[in-house]
CSV table of C-alpha atoms (C1' of nucleotides) in Angstrom, one decimal:
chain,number,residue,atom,x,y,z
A,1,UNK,CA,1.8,-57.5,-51.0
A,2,UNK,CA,1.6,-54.0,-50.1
A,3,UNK,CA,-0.9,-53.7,-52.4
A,4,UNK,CA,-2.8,-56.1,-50.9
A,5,UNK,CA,-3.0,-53.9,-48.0
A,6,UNK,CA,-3.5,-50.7,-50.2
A,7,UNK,CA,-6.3,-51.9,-51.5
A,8,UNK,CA,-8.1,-53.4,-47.8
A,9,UNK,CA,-7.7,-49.6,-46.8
A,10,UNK,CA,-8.9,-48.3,-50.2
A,11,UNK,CA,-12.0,-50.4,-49.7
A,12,UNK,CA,-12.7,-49.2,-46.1
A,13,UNK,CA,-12.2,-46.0,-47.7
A,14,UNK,CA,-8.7,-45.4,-46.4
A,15,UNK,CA,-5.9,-44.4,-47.9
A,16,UNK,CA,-2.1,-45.8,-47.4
A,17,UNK,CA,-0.1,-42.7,-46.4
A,18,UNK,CA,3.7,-42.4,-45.6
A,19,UNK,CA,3.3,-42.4,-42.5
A,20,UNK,CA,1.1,-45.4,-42.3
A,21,UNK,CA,4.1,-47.1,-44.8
A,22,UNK,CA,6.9,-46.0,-42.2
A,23,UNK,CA,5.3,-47.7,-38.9
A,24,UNK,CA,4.7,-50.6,-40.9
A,25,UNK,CA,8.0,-51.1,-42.4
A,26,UNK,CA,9.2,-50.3,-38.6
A,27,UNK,CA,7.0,-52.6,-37.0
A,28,UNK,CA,8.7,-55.6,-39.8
A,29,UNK,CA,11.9,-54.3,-39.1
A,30,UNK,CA,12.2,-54.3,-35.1
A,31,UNK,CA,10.4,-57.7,-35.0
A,32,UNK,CA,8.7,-56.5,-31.6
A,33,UNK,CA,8.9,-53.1,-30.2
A,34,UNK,CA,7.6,-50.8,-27.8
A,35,UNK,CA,5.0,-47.9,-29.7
A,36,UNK,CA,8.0,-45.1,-28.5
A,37,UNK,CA,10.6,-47.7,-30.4
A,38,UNK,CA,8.5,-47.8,-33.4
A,39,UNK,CA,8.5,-44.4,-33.3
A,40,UNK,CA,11.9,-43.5,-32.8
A,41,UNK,CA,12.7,-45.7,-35.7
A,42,UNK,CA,10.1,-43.6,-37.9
A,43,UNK,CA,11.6,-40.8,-36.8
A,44,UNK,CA,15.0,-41.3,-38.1
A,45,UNK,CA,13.7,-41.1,-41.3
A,46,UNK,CA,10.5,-38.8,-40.5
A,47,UNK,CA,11.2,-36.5,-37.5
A,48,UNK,CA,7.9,-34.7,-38.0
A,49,UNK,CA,6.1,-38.2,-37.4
A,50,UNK,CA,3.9,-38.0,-34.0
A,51,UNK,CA,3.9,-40.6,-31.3
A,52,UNK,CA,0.1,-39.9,-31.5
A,53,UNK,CA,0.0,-41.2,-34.8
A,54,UNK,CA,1.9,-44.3,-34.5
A,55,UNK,CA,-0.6,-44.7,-32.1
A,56,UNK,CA,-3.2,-44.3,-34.2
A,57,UNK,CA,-1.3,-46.4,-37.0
A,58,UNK,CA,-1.0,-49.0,-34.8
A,59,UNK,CA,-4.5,-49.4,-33.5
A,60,UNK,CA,-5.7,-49.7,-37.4
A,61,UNK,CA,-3.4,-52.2,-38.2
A,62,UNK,CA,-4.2,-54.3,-35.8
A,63,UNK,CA,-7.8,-54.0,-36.7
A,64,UNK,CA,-6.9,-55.2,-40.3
A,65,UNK,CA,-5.2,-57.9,-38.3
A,66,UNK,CA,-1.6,-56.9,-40.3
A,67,UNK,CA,0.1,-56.8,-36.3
A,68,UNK,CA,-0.5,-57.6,-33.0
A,69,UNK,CA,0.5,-56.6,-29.5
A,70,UNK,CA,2.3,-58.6,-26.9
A,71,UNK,CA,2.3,-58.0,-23.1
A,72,UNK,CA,5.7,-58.7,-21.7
A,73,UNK,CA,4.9,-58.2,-18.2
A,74,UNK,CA,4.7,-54.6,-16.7
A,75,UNK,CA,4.7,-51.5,-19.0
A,76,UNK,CA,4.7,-51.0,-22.6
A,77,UNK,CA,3.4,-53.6,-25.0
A,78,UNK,CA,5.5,-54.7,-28.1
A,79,UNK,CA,3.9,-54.8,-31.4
A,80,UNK,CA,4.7,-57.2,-34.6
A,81,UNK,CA,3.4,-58.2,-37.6
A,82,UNK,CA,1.4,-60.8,-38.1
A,83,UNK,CA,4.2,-63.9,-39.4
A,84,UNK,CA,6.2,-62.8,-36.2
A,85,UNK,CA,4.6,-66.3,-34.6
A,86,UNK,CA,6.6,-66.6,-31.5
A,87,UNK,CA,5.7,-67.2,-27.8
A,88,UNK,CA,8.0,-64.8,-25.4
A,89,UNK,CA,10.2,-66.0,-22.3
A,90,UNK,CA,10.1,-62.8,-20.1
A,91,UNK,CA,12.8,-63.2,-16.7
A,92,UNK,CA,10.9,-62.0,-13.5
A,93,UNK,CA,14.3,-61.4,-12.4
A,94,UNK,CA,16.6,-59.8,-15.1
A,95,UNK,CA,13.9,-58.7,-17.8
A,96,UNK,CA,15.5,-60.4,-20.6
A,97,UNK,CA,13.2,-61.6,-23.2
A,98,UNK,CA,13.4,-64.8,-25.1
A,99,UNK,CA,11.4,-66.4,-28.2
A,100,UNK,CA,10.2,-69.8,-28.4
A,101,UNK,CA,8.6,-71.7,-31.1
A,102,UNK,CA,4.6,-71.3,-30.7
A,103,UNK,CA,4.0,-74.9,-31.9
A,104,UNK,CA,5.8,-75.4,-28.1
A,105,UNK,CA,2.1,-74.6,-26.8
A,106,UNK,CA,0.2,-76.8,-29.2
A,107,UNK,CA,-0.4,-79.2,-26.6
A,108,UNK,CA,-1.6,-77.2,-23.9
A,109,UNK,CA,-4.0,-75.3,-26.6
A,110,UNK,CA,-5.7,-78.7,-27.2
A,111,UNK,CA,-6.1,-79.2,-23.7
A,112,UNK,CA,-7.6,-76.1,-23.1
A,113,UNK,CA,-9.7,-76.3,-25.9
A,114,UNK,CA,-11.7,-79.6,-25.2
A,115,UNK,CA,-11.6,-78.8,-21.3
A,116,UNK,CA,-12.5,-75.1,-21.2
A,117,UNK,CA,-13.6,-74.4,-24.8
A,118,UNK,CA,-10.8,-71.3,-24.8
A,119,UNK,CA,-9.1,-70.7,-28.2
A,120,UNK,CA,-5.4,-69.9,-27.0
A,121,UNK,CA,-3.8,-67.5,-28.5
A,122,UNK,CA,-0.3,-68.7,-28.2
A,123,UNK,CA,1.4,-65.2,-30.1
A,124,UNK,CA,-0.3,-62.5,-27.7
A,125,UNK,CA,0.8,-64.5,-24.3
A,126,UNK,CA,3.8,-63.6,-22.9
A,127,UNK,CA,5.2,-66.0,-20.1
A,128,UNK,CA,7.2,-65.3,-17.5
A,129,UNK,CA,9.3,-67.3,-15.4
A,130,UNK,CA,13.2,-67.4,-14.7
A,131,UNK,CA,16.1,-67.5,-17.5
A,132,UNK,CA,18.3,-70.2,-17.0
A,133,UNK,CA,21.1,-67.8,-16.3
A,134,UNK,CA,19.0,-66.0,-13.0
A,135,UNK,CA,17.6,-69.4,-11.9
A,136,UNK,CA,21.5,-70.7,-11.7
A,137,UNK,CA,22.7,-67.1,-9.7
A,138,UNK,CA,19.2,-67.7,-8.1
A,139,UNK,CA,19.9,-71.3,-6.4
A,140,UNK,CA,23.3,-70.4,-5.7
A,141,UNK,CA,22.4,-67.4,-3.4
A,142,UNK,CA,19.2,-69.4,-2.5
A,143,UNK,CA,21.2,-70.3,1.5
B,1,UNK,CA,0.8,-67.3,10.9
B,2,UNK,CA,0.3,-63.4,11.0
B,3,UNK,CA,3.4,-63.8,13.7
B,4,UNK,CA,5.4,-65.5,11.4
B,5,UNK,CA,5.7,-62.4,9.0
B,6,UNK,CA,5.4,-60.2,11.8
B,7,UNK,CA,8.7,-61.6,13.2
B,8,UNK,CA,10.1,-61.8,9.4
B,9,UNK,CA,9.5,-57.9,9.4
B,10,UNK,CA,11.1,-57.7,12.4
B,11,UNK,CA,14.0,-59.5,11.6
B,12,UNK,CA,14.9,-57.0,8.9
B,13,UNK,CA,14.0,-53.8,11.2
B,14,UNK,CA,10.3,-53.4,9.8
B,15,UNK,CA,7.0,-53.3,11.6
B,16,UNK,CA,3.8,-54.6,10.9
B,17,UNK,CA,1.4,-51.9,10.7
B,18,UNK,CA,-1.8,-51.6,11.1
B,19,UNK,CA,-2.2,-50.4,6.9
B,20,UNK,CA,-0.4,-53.4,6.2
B,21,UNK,CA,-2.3,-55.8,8.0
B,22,UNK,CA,-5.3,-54.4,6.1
B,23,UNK,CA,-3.9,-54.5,2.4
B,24,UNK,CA,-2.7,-58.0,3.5
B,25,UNK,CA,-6.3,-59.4,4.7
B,26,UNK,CA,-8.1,-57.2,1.7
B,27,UNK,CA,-5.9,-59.3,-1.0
B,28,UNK,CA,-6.3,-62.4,1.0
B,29,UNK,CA,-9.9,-61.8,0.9
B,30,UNK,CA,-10.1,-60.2,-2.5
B,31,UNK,CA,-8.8,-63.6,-4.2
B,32,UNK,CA,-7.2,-61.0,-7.2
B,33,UNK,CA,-7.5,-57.4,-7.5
B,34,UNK,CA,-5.8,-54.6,-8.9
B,35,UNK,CA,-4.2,-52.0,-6.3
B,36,UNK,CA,-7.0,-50.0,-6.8
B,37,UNK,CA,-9.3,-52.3,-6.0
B,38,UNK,CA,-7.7,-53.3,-2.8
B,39,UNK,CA,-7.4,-49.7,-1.9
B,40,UNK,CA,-11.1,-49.3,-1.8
B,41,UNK,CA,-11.6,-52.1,0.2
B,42,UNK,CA,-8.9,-51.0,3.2
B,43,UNK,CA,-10.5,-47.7,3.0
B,44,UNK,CA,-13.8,-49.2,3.8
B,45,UNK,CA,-12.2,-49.9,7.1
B,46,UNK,CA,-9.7,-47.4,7.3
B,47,UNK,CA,-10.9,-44.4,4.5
B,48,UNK,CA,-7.3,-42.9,5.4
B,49,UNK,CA,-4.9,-44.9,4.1
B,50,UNK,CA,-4.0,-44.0,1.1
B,51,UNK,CA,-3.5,-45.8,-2.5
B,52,UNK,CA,0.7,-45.0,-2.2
B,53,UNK,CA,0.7,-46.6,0.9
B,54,UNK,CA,-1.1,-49.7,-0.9
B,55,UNK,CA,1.3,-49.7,-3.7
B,56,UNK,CA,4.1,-49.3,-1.7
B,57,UNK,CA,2.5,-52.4,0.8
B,58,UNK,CA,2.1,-54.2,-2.0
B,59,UNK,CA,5.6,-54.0,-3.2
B,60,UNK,CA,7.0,-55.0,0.5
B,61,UNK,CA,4.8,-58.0,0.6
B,62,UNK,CA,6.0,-59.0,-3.0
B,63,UNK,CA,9.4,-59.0,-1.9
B,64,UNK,CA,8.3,-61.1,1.0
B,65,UNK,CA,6.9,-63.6,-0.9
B,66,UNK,CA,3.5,-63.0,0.7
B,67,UNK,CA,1.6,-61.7,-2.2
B,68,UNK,CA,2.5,-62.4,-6.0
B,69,UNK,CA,0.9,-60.4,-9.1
B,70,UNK,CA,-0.5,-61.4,-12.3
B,71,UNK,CA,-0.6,-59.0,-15.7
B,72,UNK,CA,-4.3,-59.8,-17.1
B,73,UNK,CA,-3.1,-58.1,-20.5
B,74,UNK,CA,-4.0,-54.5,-20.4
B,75,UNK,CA,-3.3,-52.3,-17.4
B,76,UNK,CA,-3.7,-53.0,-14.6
B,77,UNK,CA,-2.2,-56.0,-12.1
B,78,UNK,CA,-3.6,-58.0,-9.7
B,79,UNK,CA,-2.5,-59.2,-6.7
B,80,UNK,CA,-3.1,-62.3,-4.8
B,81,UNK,CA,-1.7,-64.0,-2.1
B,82,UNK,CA,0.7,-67.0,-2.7
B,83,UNK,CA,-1.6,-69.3,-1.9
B,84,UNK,CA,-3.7,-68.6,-4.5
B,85,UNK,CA,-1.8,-70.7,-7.4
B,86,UNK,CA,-3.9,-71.2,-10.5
B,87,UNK,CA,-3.8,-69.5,-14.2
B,88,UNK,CA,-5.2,-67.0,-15.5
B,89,UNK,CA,-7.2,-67.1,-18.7
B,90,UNK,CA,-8.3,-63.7,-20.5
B,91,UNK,CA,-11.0,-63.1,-23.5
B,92,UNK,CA,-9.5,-60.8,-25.9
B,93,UNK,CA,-12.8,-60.2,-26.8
B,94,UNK,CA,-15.1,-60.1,-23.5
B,95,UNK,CA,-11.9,-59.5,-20.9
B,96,UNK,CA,-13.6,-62.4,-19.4
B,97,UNK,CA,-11.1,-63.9,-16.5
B,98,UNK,CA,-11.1,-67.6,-16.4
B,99,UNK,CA,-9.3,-69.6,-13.8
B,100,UNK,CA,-8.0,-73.4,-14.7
B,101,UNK,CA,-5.3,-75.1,-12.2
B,102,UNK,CA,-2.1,-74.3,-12.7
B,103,UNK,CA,-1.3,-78.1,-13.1
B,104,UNK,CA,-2.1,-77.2,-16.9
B,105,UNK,CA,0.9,-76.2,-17.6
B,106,UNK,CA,3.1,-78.8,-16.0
B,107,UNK,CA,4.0,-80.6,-19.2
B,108,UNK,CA,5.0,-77.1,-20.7
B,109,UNK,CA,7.0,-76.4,-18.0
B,110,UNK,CA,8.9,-79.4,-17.7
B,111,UNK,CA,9.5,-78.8,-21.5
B,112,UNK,CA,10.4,-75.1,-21.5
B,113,UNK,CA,13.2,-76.2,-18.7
B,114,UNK,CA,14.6,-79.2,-20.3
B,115,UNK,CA,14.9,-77.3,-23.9
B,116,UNK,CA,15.6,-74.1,-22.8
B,117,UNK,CA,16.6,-74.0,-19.3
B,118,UNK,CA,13.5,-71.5,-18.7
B,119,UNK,CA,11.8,-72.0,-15.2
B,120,UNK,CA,8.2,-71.4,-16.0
B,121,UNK,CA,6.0,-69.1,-13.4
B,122,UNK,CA,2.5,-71.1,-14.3
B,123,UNK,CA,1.0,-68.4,-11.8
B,124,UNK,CA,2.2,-65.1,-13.2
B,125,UNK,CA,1.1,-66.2,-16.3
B,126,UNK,CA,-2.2,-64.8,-18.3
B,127,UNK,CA,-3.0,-66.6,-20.8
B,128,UNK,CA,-5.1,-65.0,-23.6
B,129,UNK,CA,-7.3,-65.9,-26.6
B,130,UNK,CA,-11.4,-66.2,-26.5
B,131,UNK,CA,-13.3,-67.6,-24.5
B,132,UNK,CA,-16.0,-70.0,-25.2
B,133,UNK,CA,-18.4,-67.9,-25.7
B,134,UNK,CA,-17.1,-65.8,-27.9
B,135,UNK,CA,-15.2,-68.3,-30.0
B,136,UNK,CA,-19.2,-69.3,-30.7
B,137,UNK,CA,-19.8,-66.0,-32.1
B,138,UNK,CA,-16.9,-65.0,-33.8
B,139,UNK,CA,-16.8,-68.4,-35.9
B,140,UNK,CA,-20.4,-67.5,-37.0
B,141,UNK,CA,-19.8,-63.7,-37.7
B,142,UNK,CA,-16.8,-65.4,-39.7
B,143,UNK,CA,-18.3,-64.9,-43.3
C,1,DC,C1',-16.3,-30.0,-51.4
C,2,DT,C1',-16.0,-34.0,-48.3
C,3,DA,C1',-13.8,-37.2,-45.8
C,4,DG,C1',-9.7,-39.0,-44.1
C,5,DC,C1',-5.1,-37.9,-41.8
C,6,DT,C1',-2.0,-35.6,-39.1
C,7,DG,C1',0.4,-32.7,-35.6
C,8,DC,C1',0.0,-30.4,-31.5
C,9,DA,C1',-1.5,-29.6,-27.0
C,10,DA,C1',-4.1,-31.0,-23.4
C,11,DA,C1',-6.4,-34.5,-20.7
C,12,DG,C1',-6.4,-39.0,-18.4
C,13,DG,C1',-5.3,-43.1,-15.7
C,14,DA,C1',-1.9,-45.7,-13.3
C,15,DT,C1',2.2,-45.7,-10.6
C,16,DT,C1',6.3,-43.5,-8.4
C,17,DT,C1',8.9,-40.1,-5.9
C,18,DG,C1',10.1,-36.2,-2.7
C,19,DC,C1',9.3,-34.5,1.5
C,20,DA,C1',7.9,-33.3,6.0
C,21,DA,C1',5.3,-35.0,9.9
C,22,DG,C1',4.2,-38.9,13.0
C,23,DC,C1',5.2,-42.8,15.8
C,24,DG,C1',7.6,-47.0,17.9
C,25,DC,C1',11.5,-48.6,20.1
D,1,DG,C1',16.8,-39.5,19.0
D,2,DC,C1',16.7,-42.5,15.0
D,3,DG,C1',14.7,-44.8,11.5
D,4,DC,C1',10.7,-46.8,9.6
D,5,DT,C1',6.0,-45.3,7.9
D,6,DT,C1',2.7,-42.6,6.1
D,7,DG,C1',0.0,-39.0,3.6
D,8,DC,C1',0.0,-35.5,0.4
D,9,DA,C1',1.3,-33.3,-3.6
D,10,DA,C1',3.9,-33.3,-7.6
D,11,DA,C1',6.1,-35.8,-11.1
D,12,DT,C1',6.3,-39.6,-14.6
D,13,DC,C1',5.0,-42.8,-17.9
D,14,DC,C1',1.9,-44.4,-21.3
D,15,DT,C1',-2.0,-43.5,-24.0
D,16,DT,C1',-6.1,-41.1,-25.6
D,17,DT,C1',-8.8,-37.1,-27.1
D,18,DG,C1',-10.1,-32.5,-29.1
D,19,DC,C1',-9.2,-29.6,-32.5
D,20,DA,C1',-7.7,-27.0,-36.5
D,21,DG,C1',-5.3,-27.4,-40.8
D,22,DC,C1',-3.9,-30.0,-44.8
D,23,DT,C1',-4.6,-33.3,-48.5
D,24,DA,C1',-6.5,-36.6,-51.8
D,25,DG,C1',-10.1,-37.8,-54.7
DNA sequence: CTAGCTGCAAAGGATTTGCAAGCGC
DNA sequence: GCGCTTGCAAATCCTTTGCAGCTAG
């Protein structure tokens, strides 16, 4: 499988590096994380590793299509790999993040598709909203 | 109307400004923009003000519940009053910003709360993927 | 040798914070 | 006078860029 991927760089005329390996295996490992996560994790086994080139990592992968970025709402975006099919729950209120099953959006992808001609992309969105736990808090003090 | 948030300022010791008027009638106007954007637009009438007393405006009226803001994807947000209630749609591709009602998403609301007690935010929402357009020309550039 | 990779430092854009001056009540 | 507001400058956060050195083929 890595080989795979070896061999897509080789033929662009890139080469698979340690470094390249290590953001990878990070990105697999964290599931979605933040570029300074990702990097951090590197780091524990790579200290000399640069944020710029995770970076850098991270933009080519994407290219290849091995990962994609998220937006959860305000700062950093979260990167995954490419099975990590999940649509994202973000809480306005508390910031917690939940995962739901992307098929969830098939519907509304059809919809969108015949009425607006607009290919969802159900892995990039991330919606936001209310957890149940902060809605409950939130009607309570709602007086 | 204007009076009714005036005295809701008022009630918790703040005043209605004259900056504040303006970032509130340059979003009202605006539709959605980014803080920047607004900025430029109260300093057509006011070239003073400056862009941290727009962010800062912009936060006060969040609280409020006068203005609410949408992440697009990338960087920056926009802001739009709370009138303003559709979703957003963005082109991965183009960055194109499509608009479709936000009754779209009622069915996937209704289903997000029943299965996971999640209280969807259809308006704070940006939904990505590609737009019509370029869904034409990426399926033929697909060899 | 040539081209690709990397680290480091600096630049850049967006947003926030600290602070002192200004103004309304 | 007191506290809310504001402008300005500086600080922060996140990301990109420029550049020189190193490495693989």
């Amino acid at each position: 499988m890595d080989t795979e991927l070896r061999q897509t760089l080789h033929r662009r005329g890139l080469r698979m590096t340690p470094q390249r390996q290590l953001v990878l295996d990070a990105v697999a490992e964290l599931g979605h994380a933040t570029p300074e996560a990702i990097c951090s994790k590197v780091q524990e086994i790579a200290p000399a590793v640069n944020i710029t080139t995770v970076y850098r990592t991270l933009d080519l992968l994407e290219q290849l299509g091995i990962v994609r970025h998220t937006h959860l709402g305000h700062g950093a975006p979260t990167y995954a790999t490419g099975e990590h099919e999940h649509v994202h729950l973000v809480c306005h209120r508390c910031g917690t993040v939940d995962e739901v099953d992307a098929g969830l959006l098939d519907d509304l992808a059809e919809v969108l598709a015949s009425r607006v001609g607009f290919a969802l992309d159900p892995t990039h969105v991330a919606l936001s909203g209310l957890c149940s736990r902060c809605e409950t808090s939130d009607s309570e003090a709602d007086v």
